[in-house]
Short mmCIF file of C-alpha atoms and ligand atoms in Angstrom, two decimals:
data_model
loop_
_atom_site.label_atom_id
_atom_site.label_comp_id
_atom_site.label_asym_id
_atom_site.label_seq_id
_atom_site.Cartn_x
_atom_site.Cartn_y
_atom_site.Cartn_z
CA MET T 1 -20.85 21.68 -15.10
CA ASP T 2 -19.29 24.40 -13.35
CA PHE T 3 -15.66 24.25 -12.06
CA SER T 4 -15.44 27.99 -11.03
CA PHE T 5 -15.17 26.77 -7.49
CA PHE T 6 -11.76 25.40 -8.10
CA SER T 7 -10.08 28.76 -8.03
CA LYS T 8 -11.33 29.32 -4.53
CA TYR T 9 -11.00 25.82 -3.09
CA TYR T 10 -7.85 24.34 -4.76
CA MET T 11 -6.02 24.54 -1.50
CA PHE T 12 -8.26 21.89 -0.08
CA PHE T 13 -7.34 19.61 -3.00
CA LEU T 14 -3.74 20.57 -2.74
CA ILE T 15 -3.64 19.71 1.08
CA GLY T 16 -5.67 16.64 0.46
CA THR T 17 -3.23 15.48 -2.27
CA LYS T 18 -0.29 16.06 0.07
CA ASN T 19 -2.00 14.00 3.01
CA THR T 20 -2.85 11.17 0.71
CA VAL T 21 0.54 10.88 -0.76
CA LEU T 22 2.27 11.04 2.64
CA LEU T 23 -0.22 8.61 3.92
CA SER T 24 0.33 6.15 1.12
CA ILE T 25 4.13 6.47 1.29
CA CYS T 26 4.34 5.93 4.87
CA SER T 27 1.97 3.06 4.71
CA VAL T 28 3.62 1.20 1.87
CA PHE T 29 7.09 1.76 3.55
CA ILE T 30 6.04 0.50 6.96
CA GLY T 31 3.91 -2.27 5.02
CA VAL T 32 6.83 -3.55 3.18
CA ILE T 33 9.04 -3.82 6.18
CA LEU T 34 6.36 -5.58 8.22
CA GLY T 35 5.49 -7.81 5.19
CA LEU T 36 9.13 -8.91 4.64
CA PHE T 37 9.01 -10.17 8.36
CA ILE T 38 5.75 -11.95 7.83
CA SER T 39 7.01 -13.45 4.52
CA LEU T 40 10.30 -14.73 6.25
CA MET T 41 8.03 -16.35 8.94
CA LYS T 42 5.94 -18.07 6.17
CA LEU T 43 8.95 -19.18 4.31
CA SER T 44 10.91 -20.43 7.44
CA LYS T 45 10.98 -24.14 8.17
CA SER T 46 9.44 -23.59 11.76
CA LYS T 47 5.90 -24.78 11.90
CA VAL T 48 4.79 -22.38 14.68
CA LEU T 49 6.04 -19.29 12.73
CA ASN T 50 4.28 -20.57 9.66
CA ILE T 51 0.96 -21.02 11.42
CA ILE T 52 1.29 -17.42 13.07
CA SER T 53 2.17 -15.74 9.72
CA SER T 54 -0.73 -17.77 7.92
CA VAL T 55 -3.31 -16.59 10.60
CA TYR T 56 -2.01 -13.12 10.26
CA ILE T 57 -2.22 -12.90 6.56
CA GLU T 58 -5.67 -14.77 6.35
CA ILE T 59 -7.36 -12.59 8.89
CA LEU T 60 -6.15 -9.25 7.28
CA ARG T 61 -6.99 -10.43 3.88
CA GLY T 62 -10.26 -11.70 4.78
CA THR T 63 -11.65 -8.79 6.73
CA PRO T 64 -12.58 -5.48 5.09
CA ILE T 65 -9.93 -2.63 5.68
CA LEU T 66 -12.70 -0.31 7.03
CA VAL T 67 -13.19 -2.68 9.89
CA GLN T 68 -9.55 -2.85 10.40
CA LEU T 69 -9.38 1.05 10.38
CA PHE T 70 -12.25 1.36 12.78
CA ILE T 71 -10.60 -1.21 15.15
CA VAL T 72 -7.53 0.56 15.26
CA TYR T 73 -9.20 4.08 15.65
CA TYR T 74 -12.18 3.29 17.72
CA GLY T 75 -11.23 -0.14 19.26
CA LEU T 76 -7.56 0.42 20.60
CA PRO T 77 -8.50 3.47 22.83
CA THR T 78 -10.63 1.25 24.73
CA LEU T 79 -7.67 -1.04 25.42
CA GLY T 80 -5.82 2.24 26.44
CA ILE T 81 -3.80 2.66 23.18
CA GLU T 82 -5.00 5.88 21.99
CA LEU T 83 -3.20 7.10 18.73
CA PRO T 84 -3.23 10.45 16.66
CA THR T 85 -5.76 10.20 13.90
CA PHE T 86 -2.97 10.31 11.22
CA ALA T 87 -1.13 7.69 12.98
CA ALA T 88 -4.11 5.44 13.26
CA GLY T 89 -4.67 5.74 9.52
CA ILE T 90 -1.14 4.72 8.86
CA MET T 91 -1.16 1.93 11.09
CA ALA T 92 -4.25 0.50 9.61
CA LEU T 93 -3.05 0.76 6.15
CA SER T 94 0.23 -0.40 6.75
CA ILE T 95 -0.84 -3.67 8.58
CA ASN T 96 -3.44 -4.14 5.90
CA SER T 97 -0.77 -3.83 3.26
CA SER T 98 1.74 -5.94 5.19
CA ALA T 99 -0.32 -9.18 4.55
CA TYR T 100 -0.47 -8.61 0.91
CA VAL T 101 3.17 -7.74 0.75
CA ALA T 102 4.18 -10.91 2.62
CA GLU T 103 2.31 -12.91 -0.05
CA ILE T 104 3.91 -10.83 -2.81
CA VAL T 105 7.53 -11.67 -1.48
CA ARG T 106 6.61 -15.34 -0.76
CA ALA T 107 5.42 -15.73 -4.21
CA GLY T 108 8.30 -13.99 -5.80
CA ILE T 109 10.79 -16.04 -3.94
CA GLN T 110 9.11 -19.34 -4.65
CA ALA T 111 8.72 -18.48 -8.21
CA VAL T 112 12.41 -18.67 -8.83
CA ASP T 113 13.26 -22.09 -10.39
CA LYS T 114 14.36 -24.53 -7.67
CA GLY T 115 17.08 -25.60 -10.21
CA GLN T 116 18.78 -22.24 -9.28
CA MET T 117 19.11 -23.49 -5.54
CA GLU T 118 20.17 -26.63 -6.51
CA ALA T 119 22.74 -25.26 -9.10
CA ALA T 120 24.13 -23.06 -6.39
CA ARG T 121 24.41 -25.61 -3.83
CA SER T 122 26.23 -27.85 -6.16
CA LEU T 123 28.62 -25.17 -6.81
CA GLY T 124 29.45 -25.33 -3.00
CA MET T 125 27.50 -22.48 -1.88
CA SER T 126 25.72 -22.56 1.50
CA SER T 127 21.98 -22.31 1.43
CA ASN T 128 22.16 -18.80 2.99
CA MET T 129 24.81 -17.54 0.40
CA ALA T 130 22.59 -19.34 -2.29
CA MET T 131 19.63 -17.26 -0.86
CA ARG T 132 21.60 -13.93 -0.98
CA TYR T 133 23.29 -14.11 -4.29
CA ILE T 134 21.12 -16.32 -6.41
CA ILE T 135 17.62 -16.52 -5.21
CA ILE T 136 16.99 -13.07 -3.58
CA PRO T 137 18.22 -11.11 -6.62
CA GLN T 138 16.12 -13.21 -9.25
CA GLY T 139 13.13 -13.12 -6.96
CA LEU T 140 13.49 -9.26 -6.69
CA LYS T 141 12.51 -9.07 -10.27
CA ASN T 142 9.08 -10.76 -9.43
CA ILE T 143 8.57 -8.77 -6.25
CA LEU T 144 9.37 -5.25 -7.14
CA PRO T 145 6.72 -4.66 -10.05
CA ALA T 146 4.11 -6.11 -7.65
CA LEU T 147 5.09 -3.82 -4.94
CA GLY T 148 4.74 -0.90 -7.19
CA ASN T 149 1.18 -2.27 -7.67
CA GLU T 150 0.59 -2.45 -4.06
CA PHE T 151 1.73 1.27 -3.75
CA ILE T 152 -1.02 2.18 -6.52
CA VAL T 153 -3.48 0.06 -4.62
CA LEU T 154 -2.70 1.86 -1.23
CA ILE T 155 -3.12 5.39 -2.84
CA LYS T 156 -6.60 4.30 -3.72
CA GLU T 157 -7.41 2.44 -0.53
CA SER T 158 -6.06 5.23 1.45
CA SER T 159 -9.35 7.16 0.70
CA ILE T 160 -11.04 5.06 3.31
CA VAL T 161 -9.24 7.12 6.03
CA MET T 162 -11.91 9.99 5.35
CA MET T 163 -14.21 7.80 7.59
CA VAL T 164 -12.04 8.95 10.73
CA GLY T 165 -11.54 12.30 9.61
CA ILE T 166 -8.14 12.55 7.94
CA PRO T 167 -8.08 15.41 5.65
CA ASP T 168 -6.99 13.48 2.63
CA VAL T 169 -8.23 14.04 -1.00
CA MET T 170 -11.70 12.35 -0.35
CA TYR T 171 -12.25 14.21 2.88
CA ASN T 172 -11.34 17.45 1.65
CA THR T 173 -13.41 16.79 -1.49
CA ASN T 174 -16.42 16.36 0.80
CA ILE T 175 -15.72 19.39 2.32
CA VAL T 176 -15.69 21.30 -0.83
CA ARG T 177 -18.96 19.49 -1.82
CA GLY T 178 -20.64 20.70 1.08
CA ASN T 179 -19.40 24.39 0.92
CA THR T 180 -20.27 24.91 -2.76
CA PHE T 181 -23.45 22.86 -2.61
CA GLN T 182 -22.17 21.32 -5.77
CA PRO T 183 -22.51 17.49 -5.24
CA PHE T 184 -20.89 16.35 -8.54
CA GLU T 185 -18.04 18.40 -9.68
CA PRO T 186 -15.67 18.15 -6.85
CA LEU T 187 -15.70 14.48 -7.07
CA ILE T 188 -14.55 14.77 -10.75
CA VAL T 189 -11.66 16.86 -9.42
CA ALA T 190 -10.81 14.07 -6.75
CA ALA T 191 -11.01 11.28 -9.58
CA ILE T 192 -8.63 13.05 -11.59
CA ILE T 193 -6.28 13.62 -8.77
CA TYR T 194 -6.21 9.95 -7.77
CA PHE T 195 -5.91 9.05 -11.64
CA ILE T 196 -2.99 11.37 -12.11
CA LEU T 197 -1.17 9.85 -8.93
CA THR T 198 -1.66 6.21 -10.10
CA PHE T 199 -1.23 6.66 -13.65
CA THR T 200 2.00 8.43 -13.23
CA LEU T 201 3.15 5.85 -10.75
CA SER T 202 2.18 2.96 -12.95
CA LYS T 203 4.09 4.47 -16.15
CA PHE T 204 7.19 4.96 -13.73
CA MET T 205 6.76 1.18 -12.66
CA ASN T 206 6.82 0.08 -16.26
CA LYS T 207 9.85 1.89 -17.01
CA ILE T 208 11.70 0.25 -14.13
CA GLU T 209 10.28 -3.17 -15.30
CA ARG T 210 11.43 -2.46 -18.71
CA GLY T 211 14.97 -1.56 -17.33
CA MET T 212 15.00 -5.02 -15.44
CA ALA T 213 13.95 -6.91 -18.43
CA VAL T 214 17.03 -5.65 -20.32
CA SER T 215 19.40 -7.55 -18.04
CA ASP T 216 17.69 -10.86 -18.96
N1 LIG M 1 -10.58 -3.23 -0.54
C1 LIG M 1 -10.13 -4.16 0.30
C2 LIG M 1 -10.84 -4.34 1.59
O1 LIG M 1 -11.73 -3.62 1.86
C3 LIG M 1 -8.70 -3.86 0.64
C4 LIG M 1 -7.72 -4.28 -0.20
C5 LIG M 1 -6.34 -3.91 0.23
N2 LIG M 1 -5.32 -4.34 -0.79
C6 LIG M 1 -4.05 -4.20 -0.60
N3 LIG M 1 -3.44 -4.77 -1.71
N4 LIG M 1 -3.39 -3.54 0.42
O2 LIG M 1 -10.40 -5.13 2.47
#
């Protein structure tokens, strides 16, 4: 194996990493906000909102993210909605992620023992107060680690955006493969970059999780 290409091409990997990180951060951020709304719809008592949110979640989780990306990037322009490439990538990733986040939030809230709500209500709290001071703080303990996980998943899934020409780690790796005529080694570099990103993040999440466990 010959990694001597690295000194000449490291900028490709650096820029790719920057774009991958940027893309993932924007996508989790928007995905979490969207997902929160969807989970509220799913948790609400309104049948209509329940159905809308369920359909949204099932369709997004039941179709490949590549198809969703292509629909956003190639499909929307025919409807007159033309997005810059990077924005299309963020949109596809964040919409996809929102469906998963919605389920994470719903499951996290519903996992709080229902005795907690009953106890809060019997102490005279309104159900909104109980939600705010009792249920949500406890639900957060279930939700936060899973959201960290979603971030890790997105870093890896974001490699799909190379298909529409966003210069992320994977796209730039392919450029290096082509330029150097080395089909293999650049991929090892890409794998190492992704691994460093996800491993660091997962160690960081473990730390936060342990911190939260202390208060139990
Ligand atoms: N690989 C899956 C697909 O092609 C996407 C999974 C996305 N997962 C997530 N937690 N955002 O559909």
